[in-house]
Short mmCIF file of C-alpha atoms in Angstrom, two decimals:
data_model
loop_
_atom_site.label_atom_id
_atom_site.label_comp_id
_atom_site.label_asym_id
_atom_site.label_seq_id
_atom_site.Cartn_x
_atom_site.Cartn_y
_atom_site.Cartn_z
CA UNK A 1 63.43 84.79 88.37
CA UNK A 2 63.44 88.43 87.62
CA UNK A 3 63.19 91.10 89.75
CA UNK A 4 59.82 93.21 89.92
CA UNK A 5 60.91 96.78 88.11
CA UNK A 6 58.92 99.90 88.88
CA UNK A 7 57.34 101.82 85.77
CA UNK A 8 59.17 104.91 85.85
CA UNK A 9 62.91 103.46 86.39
CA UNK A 10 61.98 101.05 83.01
CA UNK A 11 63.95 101.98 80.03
CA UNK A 12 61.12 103.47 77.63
CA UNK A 13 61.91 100.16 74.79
CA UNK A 14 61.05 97.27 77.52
CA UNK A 15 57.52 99.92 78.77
CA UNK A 16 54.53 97.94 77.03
CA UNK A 17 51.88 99.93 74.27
CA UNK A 18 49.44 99.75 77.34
CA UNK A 19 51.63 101.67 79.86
CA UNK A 20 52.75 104.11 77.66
CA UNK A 21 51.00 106.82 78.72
CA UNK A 22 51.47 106.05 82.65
CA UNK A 23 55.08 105.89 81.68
CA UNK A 24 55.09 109.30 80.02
CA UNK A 25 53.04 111.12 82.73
CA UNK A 26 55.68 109.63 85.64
CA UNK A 27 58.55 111.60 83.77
CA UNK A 28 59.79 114.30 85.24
CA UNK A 29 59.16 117.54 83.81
CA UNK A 30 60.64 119.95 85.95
CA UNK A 31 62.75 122.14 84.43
CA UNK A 32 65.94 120.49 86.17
CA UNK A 33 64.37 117.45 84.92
CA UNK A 34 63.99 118.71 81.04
CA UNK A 35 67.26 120.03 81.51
CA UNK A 36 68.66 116.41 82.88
CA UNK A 37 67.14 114.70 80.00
CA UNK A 38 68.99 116.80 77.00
CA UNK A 39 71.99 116.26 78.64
CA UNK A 40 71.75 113.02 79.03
CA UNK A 41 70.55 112.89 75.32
CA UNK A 42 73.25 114.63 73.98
CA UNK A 43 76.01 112.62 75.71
CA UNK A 44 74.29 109.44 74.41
CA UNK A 45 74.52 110.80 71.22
CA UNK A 46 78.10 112.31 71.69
CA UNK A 47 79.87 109.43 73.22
CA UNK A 48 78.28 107.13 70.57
CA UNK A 49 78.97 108.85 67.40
CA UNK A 50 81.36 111.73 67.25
CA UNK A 51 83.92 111.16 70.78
CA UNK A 52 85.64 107.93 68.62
CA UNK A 53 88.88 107.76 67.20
CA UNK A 54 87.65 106.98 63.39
CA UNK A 55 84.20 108.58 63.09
CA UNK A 56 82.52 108.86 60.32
CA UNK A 57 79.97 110.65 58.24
CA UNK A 58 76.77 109.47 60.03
CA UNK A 59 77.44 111.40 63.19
CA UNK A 60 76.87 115.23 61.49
CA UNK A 61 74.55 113.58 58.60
CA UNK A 62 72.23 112.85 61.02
CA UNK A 63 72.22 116.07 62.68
CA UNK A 64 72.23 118.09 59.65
CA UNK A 65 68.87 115.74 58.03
CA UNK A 66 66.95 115.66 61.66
CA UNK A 67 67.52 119.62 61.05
CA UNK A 68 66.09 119.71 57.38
CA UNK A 69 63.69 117.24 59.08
CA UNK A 70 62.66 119.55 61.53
CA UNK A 71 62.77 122.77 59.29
CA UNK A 72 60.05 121.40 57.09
CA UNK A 73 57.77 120.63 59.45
CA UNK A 74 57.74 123.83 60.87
CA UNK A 75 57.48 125.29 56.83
CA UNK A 76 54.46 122.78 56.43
CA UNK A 77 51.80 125.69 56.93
CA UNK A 78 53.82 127.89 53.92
CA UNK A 79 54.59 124.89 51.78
CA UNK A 80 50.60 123.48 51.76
CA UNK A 81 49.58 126.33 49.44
CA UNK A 82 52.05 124.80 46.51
CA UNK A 83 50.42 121.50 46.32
CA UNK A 84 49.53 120.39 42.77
CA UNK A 85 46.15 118.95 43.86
CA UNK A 86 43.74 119.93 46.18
CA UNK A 87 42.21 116.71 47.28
CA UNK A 88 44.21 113.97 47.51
CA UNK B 1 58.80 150.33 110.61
CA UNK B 2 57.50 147.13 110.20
CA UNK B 3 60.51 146.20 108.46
CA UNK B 4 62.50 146.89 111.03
CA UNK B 5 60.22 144.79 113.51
CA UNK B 6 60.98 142.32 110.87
CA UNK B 7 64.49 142.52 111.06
CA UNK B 8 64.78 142.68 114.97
CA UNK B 9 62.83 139.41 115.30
CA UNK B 10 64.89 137.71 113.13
CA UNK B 11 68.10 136.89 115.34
CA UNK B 12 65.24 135.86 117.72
CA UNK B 13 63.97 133.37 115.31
CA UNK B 14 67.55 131.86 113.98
CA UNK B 15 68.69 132.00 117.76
CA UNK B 16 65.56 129.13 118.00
CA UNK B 17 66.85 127.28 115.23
CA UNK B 18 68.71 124.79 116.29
CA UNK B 19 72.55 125.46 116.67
CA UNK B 20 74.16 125.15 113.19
CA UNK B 21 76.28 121.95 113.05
CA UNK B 22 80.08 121.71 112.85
CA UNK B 23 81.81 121.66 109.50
CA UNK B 24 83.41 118.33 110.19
CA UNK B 25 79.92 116.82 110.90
CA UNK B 26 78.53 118.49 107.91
CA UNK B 27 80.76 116.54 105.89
CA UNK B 28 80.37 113.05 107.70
CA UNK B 29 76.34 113.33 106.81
CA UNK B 30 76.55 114.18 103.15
CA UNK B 31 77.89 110.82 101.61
CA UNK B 32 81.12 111.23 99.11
CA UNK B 33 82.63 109.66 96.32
CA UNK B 34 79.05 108.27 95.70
CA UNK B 35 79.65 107.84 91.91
CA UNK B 36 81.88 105.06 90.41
CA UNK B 37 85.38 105.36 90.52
CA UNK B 38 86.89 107.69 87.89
CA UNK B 39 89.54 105.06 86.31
CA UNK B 40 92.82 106.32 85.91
CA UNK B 41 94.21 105.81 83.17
CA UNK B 42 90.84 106.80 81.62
CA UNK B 43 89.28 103.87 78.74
CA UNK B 44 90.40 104.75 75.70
CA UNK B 45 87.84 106.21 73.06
CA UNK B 46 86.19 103.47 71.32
CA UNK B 47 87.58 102.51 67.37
CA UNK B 48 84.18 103.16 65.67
CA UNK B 49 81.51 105.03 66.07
CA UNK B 50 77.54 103.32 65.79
CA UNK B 51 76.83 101.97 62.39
CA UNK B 52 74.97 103.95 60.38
CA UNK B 53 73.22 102.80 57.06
CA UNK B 54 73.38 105.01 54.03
CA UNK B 55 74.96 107.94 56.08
CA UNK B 56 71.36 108.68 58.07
CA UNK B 57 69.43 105.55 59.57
CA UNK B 58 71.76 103.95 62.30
CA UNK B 59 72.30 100.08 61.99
CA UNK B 60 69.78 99.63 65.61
CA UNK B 61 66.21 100.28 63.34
CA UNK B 62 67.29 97.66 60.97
CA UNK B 63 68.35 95.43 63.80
CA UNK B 64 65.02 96.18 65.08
CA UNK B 65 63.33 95.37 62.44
CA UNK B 66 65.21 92.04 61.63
CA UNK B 67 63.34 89.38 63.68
CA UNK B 68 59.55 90.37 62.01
CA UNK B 69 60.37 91.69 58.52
CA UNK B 70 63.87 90.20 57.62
CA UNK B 71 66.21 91.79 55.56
CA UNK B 72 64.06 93.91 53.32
CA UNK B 73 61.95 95.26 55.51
CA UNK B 74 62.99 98.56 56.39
CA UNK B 75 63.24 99.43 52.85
CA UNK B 76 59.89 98.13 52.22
CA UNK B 77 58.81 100.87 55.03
CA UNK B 78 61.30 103.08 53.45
CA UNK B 79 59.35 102.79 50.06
CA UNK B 80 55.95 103.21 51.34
CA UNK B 81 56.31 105.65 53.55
CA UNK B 82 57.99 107.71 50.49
CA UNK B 83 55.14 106.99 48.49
CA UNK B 84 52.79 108.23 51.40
CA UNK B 85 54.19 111.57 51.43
CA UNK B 86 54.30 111.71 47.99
CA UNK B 87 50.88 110.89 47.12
CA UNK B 88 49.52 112.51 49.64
CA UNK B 89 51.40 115.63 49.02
CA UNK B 90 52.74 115.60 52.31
CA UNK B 91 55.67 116.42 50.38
CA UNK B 92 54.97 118.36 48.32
CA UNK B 93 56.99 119.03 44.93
CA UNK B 94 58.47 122.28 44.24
CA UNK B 95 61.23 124.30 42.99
CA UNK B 96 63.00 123.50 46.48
CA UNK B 97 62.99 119.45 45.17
CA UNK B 98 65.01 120.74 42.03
CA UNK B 99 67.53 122.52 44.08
CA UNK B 100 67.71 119.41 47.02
CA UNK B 101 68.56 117.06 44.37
CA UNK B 102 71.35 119.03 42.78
CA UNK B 103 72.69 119.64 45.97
CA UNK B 104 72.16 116.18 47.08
CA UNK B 105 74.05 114.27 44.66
CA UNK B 106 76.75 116.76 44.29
CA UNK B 107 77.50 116.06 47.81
CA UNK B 108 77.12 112.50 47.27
CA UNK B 109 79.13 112.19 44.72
CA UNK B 110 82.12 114.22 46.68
CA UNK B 111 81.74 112.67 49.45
CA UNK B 112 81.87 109.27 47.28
CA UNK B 113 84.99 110.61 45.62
CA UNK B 114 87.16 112.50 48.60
CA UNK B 115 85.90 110.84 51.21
CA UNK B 116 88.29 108.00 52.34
CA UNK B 117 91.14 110.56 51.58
CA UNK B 118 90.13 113.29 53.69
CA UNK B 119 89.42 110.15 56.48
CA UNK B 120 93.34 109.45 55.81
CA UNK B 121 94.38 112.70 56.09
CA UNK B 122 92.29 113.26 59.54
CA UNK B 123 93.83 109.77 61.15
CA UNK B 124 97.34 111.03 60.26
CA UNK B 125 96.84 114.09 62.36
CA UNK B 126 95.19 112.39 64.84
CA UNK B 127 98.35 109.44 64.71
CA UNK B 128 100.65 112.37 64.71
CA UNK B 129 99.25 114.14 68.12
CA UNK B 130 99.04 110.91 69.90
CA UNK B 131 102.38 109.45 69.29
CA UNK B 132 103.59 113.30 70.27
CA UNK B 133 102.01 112.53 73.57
CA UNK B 134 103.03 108.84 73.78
CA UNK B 135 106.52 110.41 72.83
CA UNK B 136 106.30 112.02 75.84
CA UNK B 137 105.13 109.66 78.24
CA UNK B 138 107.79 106.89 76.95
CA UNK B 139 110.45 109.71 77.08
CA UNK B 140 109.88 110.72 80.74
CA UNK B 141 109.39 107.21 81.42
CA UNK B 142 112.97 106.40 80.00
CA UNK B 143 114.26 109.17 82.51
CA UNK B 144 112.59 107.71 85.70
CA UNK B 145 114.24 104.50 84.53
CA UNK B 146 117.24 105.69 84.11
CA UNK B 147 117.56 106.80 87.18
CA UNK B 148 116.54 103.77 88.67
CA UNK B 149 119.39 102.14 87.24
CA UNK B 150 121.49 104.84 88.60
CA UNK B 151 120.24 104.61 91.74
CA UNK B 152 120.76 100.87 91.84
CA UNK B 153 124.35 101.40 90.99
CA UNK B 154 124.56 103.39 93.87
CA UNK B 155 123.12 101.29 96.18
CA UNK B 156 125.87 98.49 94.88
CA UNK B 157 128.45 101.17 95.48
CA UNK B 158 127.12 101.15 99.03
CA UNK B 159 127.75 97.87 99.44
CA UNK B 160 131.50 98.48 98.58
CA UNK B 161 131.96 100.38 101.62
CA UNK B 162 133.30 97.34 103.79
CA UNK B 163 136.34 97.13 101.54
CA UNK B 164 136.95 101.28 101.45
CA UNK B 165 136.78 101.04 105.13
CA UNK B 166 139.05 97.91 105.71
CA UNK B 167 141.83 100.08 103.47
CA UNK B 168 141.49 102.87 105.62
CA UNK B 169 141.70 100.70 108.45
CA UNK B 170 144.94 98.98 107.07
CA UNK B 171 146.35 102.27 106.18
CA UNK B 172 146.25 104.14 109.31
CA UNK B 173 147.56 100.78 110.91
CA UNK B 174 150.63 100.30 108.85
CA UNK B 175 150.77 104.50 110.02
CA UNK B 176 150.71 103.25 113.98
CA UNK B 177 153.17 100.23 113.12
CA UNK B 178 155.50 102.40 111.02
CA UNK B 179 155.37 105.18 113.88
CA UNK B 180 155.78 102.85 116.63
CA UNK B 181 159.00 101.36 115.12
CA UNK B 182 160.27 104.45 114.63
CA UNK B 183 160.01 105.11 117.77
CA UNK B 184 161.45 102.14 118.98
CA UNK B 185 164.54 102.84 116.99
CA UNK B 186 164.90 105.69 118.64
CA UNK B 187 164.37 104.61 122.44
CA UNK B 188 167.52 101.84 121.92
CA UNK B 189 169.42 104.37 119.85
CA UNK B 190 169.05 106.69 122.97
CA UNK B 191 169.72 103.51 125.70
CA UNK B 192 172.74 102.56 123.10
CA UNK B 193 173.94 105.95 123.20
CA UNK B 194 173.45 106.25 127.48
CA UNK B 195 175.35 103.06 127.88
CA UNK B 196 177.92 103.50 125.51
CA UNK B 197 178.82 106.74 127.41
CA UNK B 198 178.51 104.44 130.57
CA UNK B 199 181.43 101.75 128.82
CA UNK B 200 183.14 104.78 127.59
CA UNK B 201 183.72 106.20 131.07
CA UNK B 202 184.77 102.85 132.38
CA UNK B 203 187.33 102.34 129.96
CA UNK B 204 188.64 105.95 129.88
CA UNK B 205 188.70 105.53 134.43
CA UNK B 206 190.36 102.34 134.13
CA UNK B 207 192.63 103.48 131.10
CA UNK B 208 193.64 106.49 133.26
CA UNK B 209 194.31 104.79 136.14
CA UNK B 210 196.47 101.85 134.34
CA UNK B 211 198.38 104.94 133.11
CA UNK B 212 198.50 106.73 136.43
CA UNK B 213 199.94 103.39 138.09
CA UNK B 214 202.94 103.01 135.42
CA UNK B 215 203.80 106.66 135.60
CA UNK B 216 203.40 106.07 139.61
CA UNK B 217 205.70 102.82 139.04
CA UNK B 218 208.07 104.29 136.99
CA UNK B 219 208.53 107.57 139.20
CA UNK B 220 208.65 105.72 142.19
CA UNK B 221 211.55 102.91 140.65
CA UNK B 222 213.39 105.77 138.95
CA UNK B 223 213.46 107.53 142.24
CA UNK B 224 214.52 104.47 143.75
CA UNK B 225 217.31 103.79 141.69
CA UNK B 226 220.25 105.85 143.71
CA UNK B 227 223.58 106.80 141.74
CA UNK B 228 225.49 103.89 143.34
CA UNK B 229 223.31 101.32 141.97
CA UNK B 230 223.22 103.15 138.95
CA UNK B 231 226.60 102.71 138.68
CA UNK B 232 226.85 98.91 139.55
CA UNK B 233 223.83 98.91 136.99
CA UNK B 234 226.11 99.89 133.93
CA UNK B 235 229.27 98.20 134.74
CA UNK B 236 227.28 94.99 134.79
CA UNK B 237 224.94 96.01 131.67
CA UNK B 238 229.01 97.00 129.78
CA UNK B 239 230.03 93.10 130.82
CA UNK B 240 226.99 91.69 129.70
CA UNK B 241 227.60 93.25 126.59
CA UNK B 242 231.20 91.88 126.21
CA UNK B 243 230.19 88.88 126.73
CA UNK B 244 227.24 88.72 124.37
CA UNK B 245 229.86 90.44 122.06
CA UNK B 246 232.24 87.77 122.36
CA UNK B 247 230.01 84.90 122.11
CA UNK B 248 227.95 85.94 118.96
CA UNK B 249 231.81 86.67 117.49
#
């Protein structure tokens, strides 16, 4: 017997393909709101993988590759014009 | 000018407002200490951190990926989606590749080499700083126990006090006793002293007056003795005297 949970208090891995995008639009994307949510991202984070008495390398690795991650994307537009091929 | 209209009409308006509500009740409508408790002593920090596979993918996506693809599949997705990029020159391949994988496996293969030392090194300090603090704690601890102790030694020294008092007691009666004897001593040496003076004037009235009464006696039988008994006196003593003479010859 499991109580009925509304959309926007479900975590976002138990929301269903189908109510995805009801799910995203009943965020809250106030500033405040933004604000809340890379806090709360960031703690997550924090708490799980660099606040512990033996971390280890995977806390900064991941940082430092979602960074090189990130930086290429944003290169993309630069980096198209040194493809080998043109169609692919 | 209209500004100032503005600003005269305001008391007006807050004066309609209702009256602003008392600190204390202020508080009692806004709910505190809503969050959970803070414990005290706070948790302490968890051993490990989150797994993490090969330094970048934490352990959750293959955990995720366990119940439909088993144990290979992330690296099946791994694969493809490298091959994606790559064929697709979504990646693309350029001078930058050299220089990532020279950098890349020069890290790798420090990190491979120092790594569990540095780790060491890290814990030590870390061991180090804590067992200053717990140093601490166990050392002030030690203190407050310490004087516990003392202060139950105290408290048994309190108890003592029935005996310290009965001494005292005893003391200052053996005082009154010794004081009262005295005392007492001298109250019969003083009586002693009064009636020995009494027995001393008896004896010196009577011894006077035995004396007085033999001088009296004597006086009065000398007196009485007149020359012609005198005489008779001798002649008879001079017989006696012959005759006691003769009879001891």
């Amino acid at each position: 017997l499991c109580a009925a949970v509304l959309l926007k208090d479900m975590k976002l891995l138990d929301v269903k393909l189908g109510q995805l995008p009801s799910w995203v639009a009943m965020r809250d994307f106030t500033p405040g709101g933004i604000l809340g949510a890379i806090r709360r991202g960031y703690n997550r984070y924090y708490n799980k993988y660099i606040d512990v008495r033996k971390g280890g390398l995977g806390g900064i690795s991941m940082v430092l590759a979602g960074y090189v991650l990130i930086s290429y994307i944003w290169s993309y537009s630069h980096l198209k014009h040194e493809r080998r091929r043109k169609y692919h | 000018m209209l500004s100032r209209l503005v600003l005269r009409a305001a008391p007006a308006a807050l004066r309609s407002l209702p009256p602003p509500v008392t600190v204390g009740v202020l508080h009692a409508t806004r709910p505190l200490h809503t969050s959970k408790q803070h414990l005290a002593p706070l948790p302490p920090l968890p051993e490990k951190g989150g797994e993490v596979r090969h330094g970048l993918i934490p352990e959750e996506f293959f955990q995720f990926l366990y119940p439909k693809t088993g144990v290979t599949g992330p690296y099946m997705l791994g694969t493809g989606l490298i091959l994606y990029f790559l064929s697709k020159e979504i990646y693309v391949v350029n001078h930058e590749t050299v220089a990532a994988v020279c950098i890349l496996s020069i890290l790798i293969y420090g990190i491979k080499k120092f790594g569990p030392d540095v780790a060491a090194f890290a814990d030590k300090l870390n061991e180090e700083k804590l067992a200053k603090a717990q140093a601490v704690k166990n050392e002030s601890i030690e203190g407050l126990e310490a004087a516990i102790e003392q202060e139950k030694k105290e408290q048994w020294r309190v108890e003592g006090r029935s005996y310290l008092f009965d001494a005292k007691r005893n003391n200052i009666a053996m005082l009154l006793e010794a004081n009262y004897r005295e005392r007492l001593l001298t109250v019969y040496n003083e009586v002693k002293k009064r009636l020995d003076y009494q027995v001393a004037m008896q004896n010196l009235k009577r011894q006077k007056e035995q004396d007085h009464m033999i001088q009296w006696v004597e006086k009065s039988v000398v007196q009485s003795i007149t020359p012609q008994q005198q005489k008779e006196s001798i002649a008879k003593c001079i017989l006696d005297l012959k005759a006691l003479s003769k009879t001891a010859q």
